[in-house]
mmCIF file of C-alpha atoms in Angstrom:
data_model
loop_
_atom_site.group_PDB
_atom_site.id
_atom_site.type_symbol
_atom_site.label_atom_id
_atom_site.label_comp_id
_atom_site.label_asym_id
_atom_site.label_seq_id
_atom_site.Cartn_x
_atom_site.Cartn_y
_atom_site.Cartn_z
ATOM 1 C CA UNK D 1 -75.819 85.560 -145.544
ATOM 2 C CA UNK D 2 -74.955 88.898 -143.954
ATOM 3 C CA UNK D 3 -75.842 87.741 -140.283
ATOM 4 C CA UNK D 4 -74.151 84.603 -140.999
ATOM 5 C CA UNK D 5 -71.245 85.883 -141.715
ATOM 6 C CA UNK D 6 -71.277 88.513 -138.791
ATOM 7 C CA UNK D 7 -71.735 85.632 -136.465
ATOM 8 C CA UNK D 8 -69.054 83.604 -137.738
ATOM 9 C CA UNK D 9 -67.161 86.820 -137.261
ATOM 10 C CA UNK D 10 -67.779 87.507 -133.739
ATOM 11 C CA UNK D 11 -66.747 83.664 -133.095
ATOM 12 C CA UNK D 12 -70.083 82.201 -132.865
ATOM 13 C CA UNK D 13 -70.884 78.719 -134.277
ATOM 14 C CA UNK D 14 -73.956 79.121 -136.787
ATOM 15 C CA UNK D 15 -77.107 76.755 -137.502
ATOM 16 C CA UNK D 16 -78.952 78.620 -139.887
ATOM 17 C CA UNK D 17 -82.210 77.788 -141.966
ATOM 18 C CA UNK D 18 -82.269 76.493 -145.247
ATOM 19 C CA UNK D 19 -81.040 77.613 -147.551
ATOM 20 C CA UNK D 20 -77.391 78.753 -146.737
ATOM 21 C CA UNK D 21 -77.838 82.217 -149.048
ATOM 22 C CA UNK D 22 -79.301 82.498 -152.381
ATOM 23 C CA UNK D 23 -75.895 83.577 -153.948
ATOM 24 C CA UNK D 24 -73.260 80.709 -154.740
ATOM 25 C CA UNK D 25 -70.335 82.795 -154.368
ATOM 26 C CA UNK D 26 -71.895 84.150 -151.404
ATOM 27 C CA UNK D 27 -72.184 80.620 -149.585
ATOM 28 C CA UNK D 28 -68.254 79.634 -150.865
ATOM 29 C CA UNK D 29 -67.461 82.520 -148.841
ATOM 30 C CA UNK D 30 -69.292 81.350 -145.848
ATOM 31 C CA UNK D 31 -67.756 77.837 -146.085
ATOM 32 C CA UNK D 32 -64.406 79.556 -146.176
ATOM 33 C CA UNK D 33 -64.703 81.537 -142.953
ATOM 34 C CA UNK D 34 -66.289 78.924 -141.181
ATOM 35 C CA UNK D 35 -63.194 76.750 -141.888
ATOM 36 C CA UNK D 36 -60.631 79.700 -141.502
ATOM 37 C CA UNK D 37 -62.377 80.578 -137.876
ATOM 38 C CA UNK D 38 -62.528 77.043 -136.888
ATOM 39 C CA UNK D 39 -66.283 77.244 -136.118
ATOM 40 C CA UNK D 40 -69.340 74.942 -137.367
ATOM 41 C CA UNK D 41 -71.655 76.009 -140.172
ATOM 42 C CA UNK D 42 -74.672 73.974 -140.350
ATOM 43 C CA UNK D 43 -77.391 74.222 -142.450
ATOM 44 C CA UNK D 44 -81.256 72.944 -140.797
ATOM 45 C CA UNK D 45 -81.784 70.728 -143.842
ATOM 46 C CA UNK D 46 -84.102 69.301 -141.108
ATOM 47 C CA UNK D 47 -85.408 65.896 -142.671
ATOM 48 C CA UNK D 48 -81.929 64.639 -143.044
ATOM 49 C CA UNK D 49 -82.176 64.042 -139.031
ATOM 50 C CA UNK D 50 -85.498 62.120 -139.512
ATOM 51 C CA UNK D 51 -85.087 58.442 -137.859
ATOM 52 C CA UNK D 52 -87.467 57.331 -141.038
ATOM 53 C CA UNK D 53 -84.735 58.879 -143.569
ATOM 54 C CA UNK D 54 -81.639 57.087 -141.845
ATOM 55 C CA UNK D 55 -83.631 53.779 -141.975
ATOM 56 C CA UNK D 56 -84.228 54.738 -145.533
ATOM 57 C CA UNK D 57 -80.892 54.940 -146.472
ATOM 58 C CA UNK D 58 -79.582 52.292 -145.123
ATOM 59 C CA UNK D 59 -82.182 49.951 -147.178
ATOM 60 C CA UNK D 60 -80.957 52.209 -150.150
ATOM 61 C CA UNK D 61 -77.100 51.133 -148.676
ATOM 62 C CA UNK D 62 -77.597 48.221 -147.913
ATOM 63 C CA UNK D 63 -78.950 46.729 -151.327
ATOM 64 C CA UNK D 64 -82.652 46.096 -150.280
ATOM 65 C CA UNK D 65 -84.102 47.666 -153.263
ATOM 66 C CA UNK D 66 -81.029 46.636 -155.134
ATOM 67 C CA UNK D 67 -79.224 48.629 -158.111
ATOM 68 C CA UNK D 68 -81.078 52.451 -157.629
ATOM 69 C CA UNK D 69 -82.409 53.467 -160.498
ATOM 70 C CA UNK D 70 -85.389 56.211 -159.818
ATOM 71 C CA UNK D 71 -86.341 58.556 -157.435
ATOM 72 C CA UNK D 72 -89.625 61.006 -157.065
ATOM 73 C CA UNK D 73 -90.620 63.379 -154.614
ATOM 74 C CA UNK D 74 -93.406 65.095 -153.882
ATOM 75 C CA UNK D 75 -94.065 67.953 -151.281
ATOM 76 C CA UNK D 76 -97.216 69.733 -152.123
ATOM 77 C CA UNK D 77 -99.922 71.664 -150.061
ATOM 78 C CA UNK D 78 -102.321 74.786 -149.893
ATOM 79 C CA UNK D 79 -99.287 77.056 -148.662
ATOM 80 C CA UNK D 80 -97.477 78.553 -147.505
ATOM 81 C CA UNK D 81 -97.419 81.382 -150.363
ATOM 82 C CA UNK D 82 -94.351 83.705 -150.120
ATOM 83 C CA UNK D 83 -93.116 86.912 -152.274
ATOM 84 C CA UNK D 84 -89.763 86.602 -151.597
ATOM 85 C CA UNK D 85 -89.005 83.071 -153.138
ATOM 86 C CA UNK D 86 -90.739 80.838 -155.256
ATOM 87 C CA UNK D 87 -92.054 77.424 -154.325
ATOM 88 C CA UNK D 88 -88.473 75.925 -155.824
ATOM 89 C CA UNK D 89 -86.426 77.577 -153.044
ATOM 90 C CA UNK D 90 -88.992 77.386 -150.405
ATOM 91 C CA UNK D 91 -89.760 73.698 -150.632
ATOM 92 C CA UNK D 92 -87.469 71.817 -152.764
ATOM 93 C CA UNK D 93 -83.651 72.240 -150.450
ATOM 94 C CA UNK D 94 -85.619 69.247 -148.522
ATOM 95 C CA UNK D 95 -86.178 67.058 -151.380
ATOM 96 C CA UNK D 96 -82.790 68.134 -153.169
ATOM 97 C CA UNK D 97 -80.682 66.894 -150.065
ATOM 98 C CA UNK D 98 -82.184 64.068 -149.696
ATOM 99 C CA UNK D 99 -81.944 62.730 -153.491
ATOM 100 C CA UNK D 100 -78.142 63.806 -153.024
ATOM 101 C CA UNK D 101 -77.413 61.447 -150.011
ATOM 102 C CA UNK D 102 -79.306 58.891 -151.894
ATOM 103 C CA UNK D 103 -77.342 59.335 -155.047
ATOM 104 C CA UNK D 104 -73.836 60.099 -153.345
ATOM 105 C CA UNK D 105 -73.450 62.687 -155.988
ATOM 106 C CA UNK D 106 -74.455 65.752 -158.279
ATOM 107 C CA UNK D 107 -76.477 65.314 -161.351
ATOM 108 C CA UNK D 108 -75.188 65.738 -164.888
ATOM 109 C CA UNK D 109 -78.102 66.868 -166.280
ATOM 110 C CA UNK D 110 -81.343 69.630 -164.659
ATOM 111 C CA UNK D 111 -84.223 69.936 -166.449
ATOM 112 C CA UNK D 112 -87.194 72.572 -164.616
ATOM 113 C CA UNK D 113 -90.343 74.105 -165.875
ATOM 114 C CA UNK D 114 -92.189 76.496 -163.466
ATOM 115 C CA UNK D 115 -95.911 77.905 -163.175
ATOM 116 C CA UNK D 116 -96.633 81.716 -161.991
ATOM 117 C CA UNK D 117 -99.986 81.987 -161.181
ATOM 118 C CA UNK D 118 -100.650 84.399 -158.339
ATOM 119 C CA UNK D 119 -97.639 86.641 -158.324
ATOM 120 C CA UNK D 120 -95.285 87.755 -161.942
ATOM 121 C CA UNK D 121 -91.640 86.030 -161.340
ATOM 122 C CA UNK D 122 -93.043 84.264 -158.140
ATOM 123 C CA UNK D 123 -93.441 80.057 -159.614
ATOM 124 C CA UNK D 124 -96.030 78.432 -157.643
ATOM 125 C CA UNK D 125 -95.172 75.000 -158.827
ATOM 126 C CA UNK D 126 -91.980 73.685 -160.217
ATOM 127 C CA UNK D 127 -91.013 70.427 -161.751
ATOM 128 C CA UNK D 128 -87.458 69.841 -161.968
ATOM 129 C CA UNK D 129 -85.772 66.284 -163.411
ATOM 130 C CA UNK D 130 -82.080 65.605 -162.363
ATOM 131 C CA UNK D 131 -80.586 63.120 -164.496
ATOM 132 C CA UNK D 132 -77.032 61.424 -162.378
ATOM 133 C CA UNK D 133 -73.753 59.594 -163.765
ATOM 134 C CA UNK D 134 -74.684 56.000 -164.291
ATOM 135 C CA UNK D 135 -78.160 56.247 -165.171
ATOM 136 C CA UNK D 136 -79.742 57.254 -162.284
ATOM 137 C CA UNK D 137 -82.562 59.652 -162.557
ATOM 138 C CA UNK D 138 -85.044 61.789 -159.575
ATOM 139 C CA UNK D 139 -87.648 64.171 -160.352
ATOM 140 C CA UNK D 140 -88.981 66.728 -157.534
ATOM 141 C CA UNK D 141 -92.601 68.326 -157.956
ATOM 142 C CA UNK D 142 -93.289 71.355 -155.469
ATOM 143 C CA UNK D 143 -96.274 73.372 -155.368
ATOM 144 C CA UNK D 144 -98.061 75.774 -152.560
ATOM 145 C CA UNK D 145 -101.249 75.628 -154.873
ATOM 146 C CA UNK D 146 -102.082 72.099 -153.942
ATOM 147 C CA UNK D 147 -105.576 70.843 -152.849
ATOM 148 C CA UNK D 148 -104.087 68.607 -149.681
ATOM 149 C CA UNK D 149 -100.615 67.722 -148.128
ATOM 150 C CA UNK D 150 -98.447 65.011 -150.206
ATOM 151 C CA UNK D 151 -94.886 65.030 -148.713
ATOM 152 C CA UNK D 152 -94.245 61.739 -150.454
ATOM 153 C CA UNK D 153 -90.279 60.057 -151.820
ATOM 154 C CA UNK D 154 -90.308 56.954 -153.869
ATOM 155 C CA UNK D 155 -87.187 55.059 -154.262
ATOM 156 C CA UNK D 156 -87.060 52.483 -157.258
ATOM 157 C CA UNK D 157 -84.245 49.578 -157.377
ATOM 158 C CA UNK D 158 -84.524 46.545 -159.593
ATOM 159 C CA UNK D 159 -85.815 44.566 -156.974
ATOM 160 C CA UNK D 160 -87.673 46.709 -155.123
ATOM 161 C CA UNK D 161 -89.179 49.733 -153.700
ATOM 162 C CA UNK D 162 -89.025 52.383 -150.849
ATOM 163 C CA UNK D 163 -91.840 54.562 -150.342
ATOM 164 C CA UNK D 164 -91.169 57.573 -146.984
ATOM 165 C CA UNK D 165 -94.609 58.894 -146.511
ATOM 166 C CA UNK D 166 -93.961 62.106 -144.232
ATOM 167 C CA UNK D 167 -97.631 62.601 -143.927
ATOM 168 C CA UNK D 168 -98.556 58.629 -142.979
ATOM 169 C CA UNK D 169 -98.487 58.285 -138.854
ATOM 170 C CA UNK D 170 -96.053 56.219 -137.081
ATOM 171 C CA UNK D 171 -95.168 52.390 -139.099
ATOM 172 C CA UNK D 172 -97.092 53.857 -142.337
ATOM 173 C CA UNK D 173 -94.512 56.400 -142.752
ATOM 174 C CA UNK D 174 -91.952 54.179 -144.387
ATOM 175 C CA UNK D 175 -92.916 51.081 -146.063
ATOM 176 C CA UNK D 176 -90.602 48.699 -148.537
ATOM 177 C CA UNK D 177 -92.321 46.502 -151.442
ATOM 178 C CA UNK D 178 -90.077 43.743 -152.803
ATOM 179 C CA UNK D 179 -91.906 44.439 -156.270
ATOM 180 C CA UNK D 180 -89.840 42.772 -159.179
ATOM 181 C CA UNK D 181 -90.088 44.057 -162.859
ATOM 182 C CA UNK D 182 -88.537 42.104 -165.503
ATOM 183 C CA UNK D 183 -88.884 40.128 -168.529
ATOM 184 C CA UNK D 184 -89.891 36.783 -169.657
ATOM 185 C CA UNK D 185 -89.023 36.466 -173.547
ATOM 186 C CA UNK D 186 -91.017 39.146 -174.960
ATOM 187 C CA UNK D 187 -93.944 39.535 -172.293
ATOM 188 C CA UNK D 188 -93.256 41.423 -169.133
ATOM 189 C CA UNK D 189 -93.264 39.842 -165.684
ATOM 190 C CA UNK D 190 -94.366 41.460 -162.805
ATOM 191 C CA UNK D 191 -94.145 40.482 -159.249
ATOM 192 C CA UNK D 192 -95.935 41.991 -156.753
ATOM 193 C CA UNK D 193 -95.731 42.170 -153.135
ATOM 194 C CA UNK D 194 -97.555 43.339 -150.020
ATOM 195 C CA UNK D 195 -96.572 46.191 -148.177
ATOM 196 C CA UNK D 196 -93.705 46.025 -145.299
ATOM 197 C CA UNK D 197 -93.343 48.712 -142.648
ATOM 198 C CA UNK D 198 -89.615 49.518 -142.280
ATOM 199 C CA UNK D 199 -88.979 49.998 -138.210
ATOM 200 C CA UNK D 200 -87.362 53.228 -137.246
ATOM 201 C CA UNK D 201 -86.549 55.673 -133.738
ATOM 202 C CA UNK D 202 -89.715 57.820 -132.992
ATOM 203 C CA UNK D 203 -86.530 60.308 -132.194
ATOM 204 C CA UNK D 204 -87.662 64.183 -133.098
ATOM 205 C CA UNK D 205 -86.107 65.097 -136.147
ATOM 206 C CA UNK D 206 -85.714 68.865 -134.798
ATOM 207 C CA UNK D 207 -83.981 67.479 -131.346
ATOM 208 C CA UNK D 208 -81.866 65.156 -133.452
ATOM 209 C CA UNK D 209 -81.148 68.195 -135.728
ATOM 210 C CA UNK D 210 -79.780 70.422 -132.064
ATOM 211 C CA UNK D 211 -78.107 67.685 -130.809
ATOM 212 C CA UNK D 212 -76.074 66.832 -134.132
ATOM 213 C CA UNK D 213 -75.345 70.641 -133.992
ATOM 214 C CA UNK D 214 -74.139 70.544 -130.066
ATOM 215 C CA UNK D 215 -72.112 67.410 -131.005
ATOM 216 C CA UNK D 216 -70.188 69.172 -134.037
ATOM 217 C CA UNK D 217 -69.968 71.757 -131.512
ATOM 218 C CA UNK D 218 -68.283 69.964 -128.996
ATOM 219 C CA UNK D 219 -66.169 67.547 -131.364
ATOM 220 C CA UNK D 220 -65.430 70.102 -134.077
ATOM 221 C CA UNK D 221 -67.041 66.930 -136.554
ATOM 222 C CA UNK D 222 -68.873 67.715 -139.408
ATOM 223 C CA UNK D 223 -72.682 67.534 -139.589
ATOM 224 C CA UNK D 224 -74.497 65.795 -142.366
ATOM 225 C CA UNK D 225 -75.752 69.037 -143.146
ATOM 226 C CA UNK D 226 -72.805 71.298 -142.952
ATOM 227 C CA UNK D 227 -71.511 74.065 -145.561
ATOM 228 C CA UNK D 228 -70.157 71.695 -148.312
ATOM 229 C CA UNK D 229 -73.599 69.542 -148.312
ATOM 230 C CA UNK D 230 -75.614 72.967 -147.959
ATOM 231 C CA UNK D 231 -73.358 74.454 -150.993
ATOM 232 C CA UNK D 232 -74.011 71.742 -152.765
ATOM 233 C CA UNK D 233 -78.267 71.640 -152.430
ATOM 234 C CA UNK D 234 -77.966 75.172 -153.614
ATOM 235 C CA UNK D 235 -76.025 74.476 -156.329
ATOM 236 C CA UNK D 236 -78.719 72.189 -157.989
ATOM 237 C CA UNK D 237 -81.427 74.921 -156.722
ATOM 238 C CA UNK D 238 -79.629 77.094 -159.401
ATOM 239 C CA UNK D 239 -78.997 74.481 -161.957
ATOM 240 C CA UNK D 240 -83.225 74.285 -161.789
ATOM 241 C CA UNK D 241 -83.686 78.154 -161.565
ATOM 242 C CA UNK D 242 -81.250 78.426 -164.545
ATOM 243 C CA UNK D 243 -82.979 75.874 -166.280
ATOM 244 C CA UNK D 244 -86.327 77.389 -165.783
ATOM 245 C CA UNK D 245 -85.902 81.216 -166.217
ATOM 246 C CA UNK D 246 -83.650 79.754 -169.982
ATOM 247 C CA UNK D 247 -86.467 77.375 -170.686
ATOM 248 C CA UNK D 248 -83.587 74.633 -172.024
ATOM 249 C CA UNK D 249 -81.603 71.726 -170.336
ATOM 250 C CA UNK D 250 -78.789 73.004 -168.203
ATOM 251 C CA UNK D 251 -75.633 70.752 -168.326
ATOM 252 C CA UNK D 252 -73.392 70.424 -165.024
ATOM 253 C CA UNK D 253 -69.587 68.585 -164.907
ATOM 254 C CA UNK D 254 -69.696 68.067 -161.027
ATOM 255 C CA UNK D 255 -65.770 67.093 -161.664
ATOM 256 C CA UNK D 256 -65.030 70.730 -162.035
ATOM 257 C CA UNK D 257 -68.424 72.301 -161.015
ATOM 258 C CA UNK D 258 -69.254 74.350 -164.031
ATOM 259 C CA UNK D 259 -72.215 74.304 -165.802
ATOM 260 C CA UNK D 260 -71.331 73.400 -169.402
ATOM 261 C CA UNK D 261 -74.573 74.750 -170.897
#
């Protein structure tokens, strides 16, 4: 936050890793001088400029799955163990922005639990459940004590399904089932379908990340991943933190932006 915030004072625009700061305060005051100097803050919330997560959204947009009702996430592996964050903060920024462009909005409701295993204070795995306005819920499972890679998101509508498989090569990566789950009387009816590959640009998510960054640059437009969107990642990375260090549901009004319990 300090560098940040010595950058945007010498004039520079700033693309800086994720996340923004760990403070919230800290980050509002970023946002602030960004706007005040007129320069770009952008956050590398790097899988938001992956071709396969546009053409993800815009079957989520465009009614493919139909009404959203679920999402999970995965992103598990053997590493990379740190000291100076836990497997939440390290991993889960990815996951979190993603689930909010999805959504369109903040959850109402974070639920976490955490495992410390190698290090006191240090979790090693999290699971944290975000319950949204409307019904919608997502749950987002990060470990660094994981037997294999699974960077996996599941998108459920009511008639049908989105799976982005970041680990998958080339058309496996993103895949759509036109599964249908209902009822018929009392008995439940379930139609199954085959798998479809979704097409998408082979584009590099890291060049598409620079070149959104040169553009806001240039245009003084906003990236998708600029201070409000970063602000707002971190702010359900604390809901979960909160949420796990009080061992209790944490209650968020995302009219106001308090947390309510």
């Amino acid at each position: 936050g300090r560098v940040v915030g010595e950058a945007l004072e010498a004039g520079k625009h700033v693309l800086v890793e994720k996340p923004l700061c760990l403070d919230l305060t800290e980050a509002d005051r970023l946002r602030v001088q960004a706007e005040a100097s007129g320069r770009i803050l952008m956050v590398g919330h790097l899988l938001l400029y992956h071709p396969a997560f546009d053409a993800l959204m815009s079957v989520v947009r465009g009614g493919q799955i139909g009404r959203l009702r679920y999402i999970y996430s995965n992103r598990l592996s053997l590493g990379k163990i740190r000291r100076e964050e836990n497997a939440l903060w390290s991993f889960a920024p990815h996951d979190i922005s993603m689930i909010l462009k999805l959504v369109g909005r903040l959850p109402e409701r974070v639920t976490a639990t955490g495992g410390q295993y190698l290090h006191d204070g240090i979790a090693d795995t999290t699971l944290s459940h975000l319950s949204f306005s409307g019904g919608v819920q997502a749950h987002i499972f990060v470990s660094w004590l994981h037997p294999y890679k699974d960077h996996r998101m599941v998108v459920i509508g009511d008639s049908g399904m989105a799976v982005f498989d970041d680990v998958q090569p080339g058309e496996k990566k993103l895949s759509l089932y036109r599964h249908e789950v209902g009822w018929r009387g009392e008995a439940p009816l379930i139609s199954k379908a085959d798998a479809e590959p979704i097409p998408y640009d082979q584009a590099e998510p890291l060049r598409r990340e620079c070149e959104s960054f040169v553009k806001a640059v240039r245009t003084g437009t906003p990236p998708p991943s600029d201070a409000v969107e970063a602000i707002n990642v971190l702010r359900v990375l604390d809901l979960c933190q909160r949420s796990i260090n009080g061992g209790k549901e944490v209650r968020f009004d995302p009219r106001t932006e308090e947390t309510i319990s």
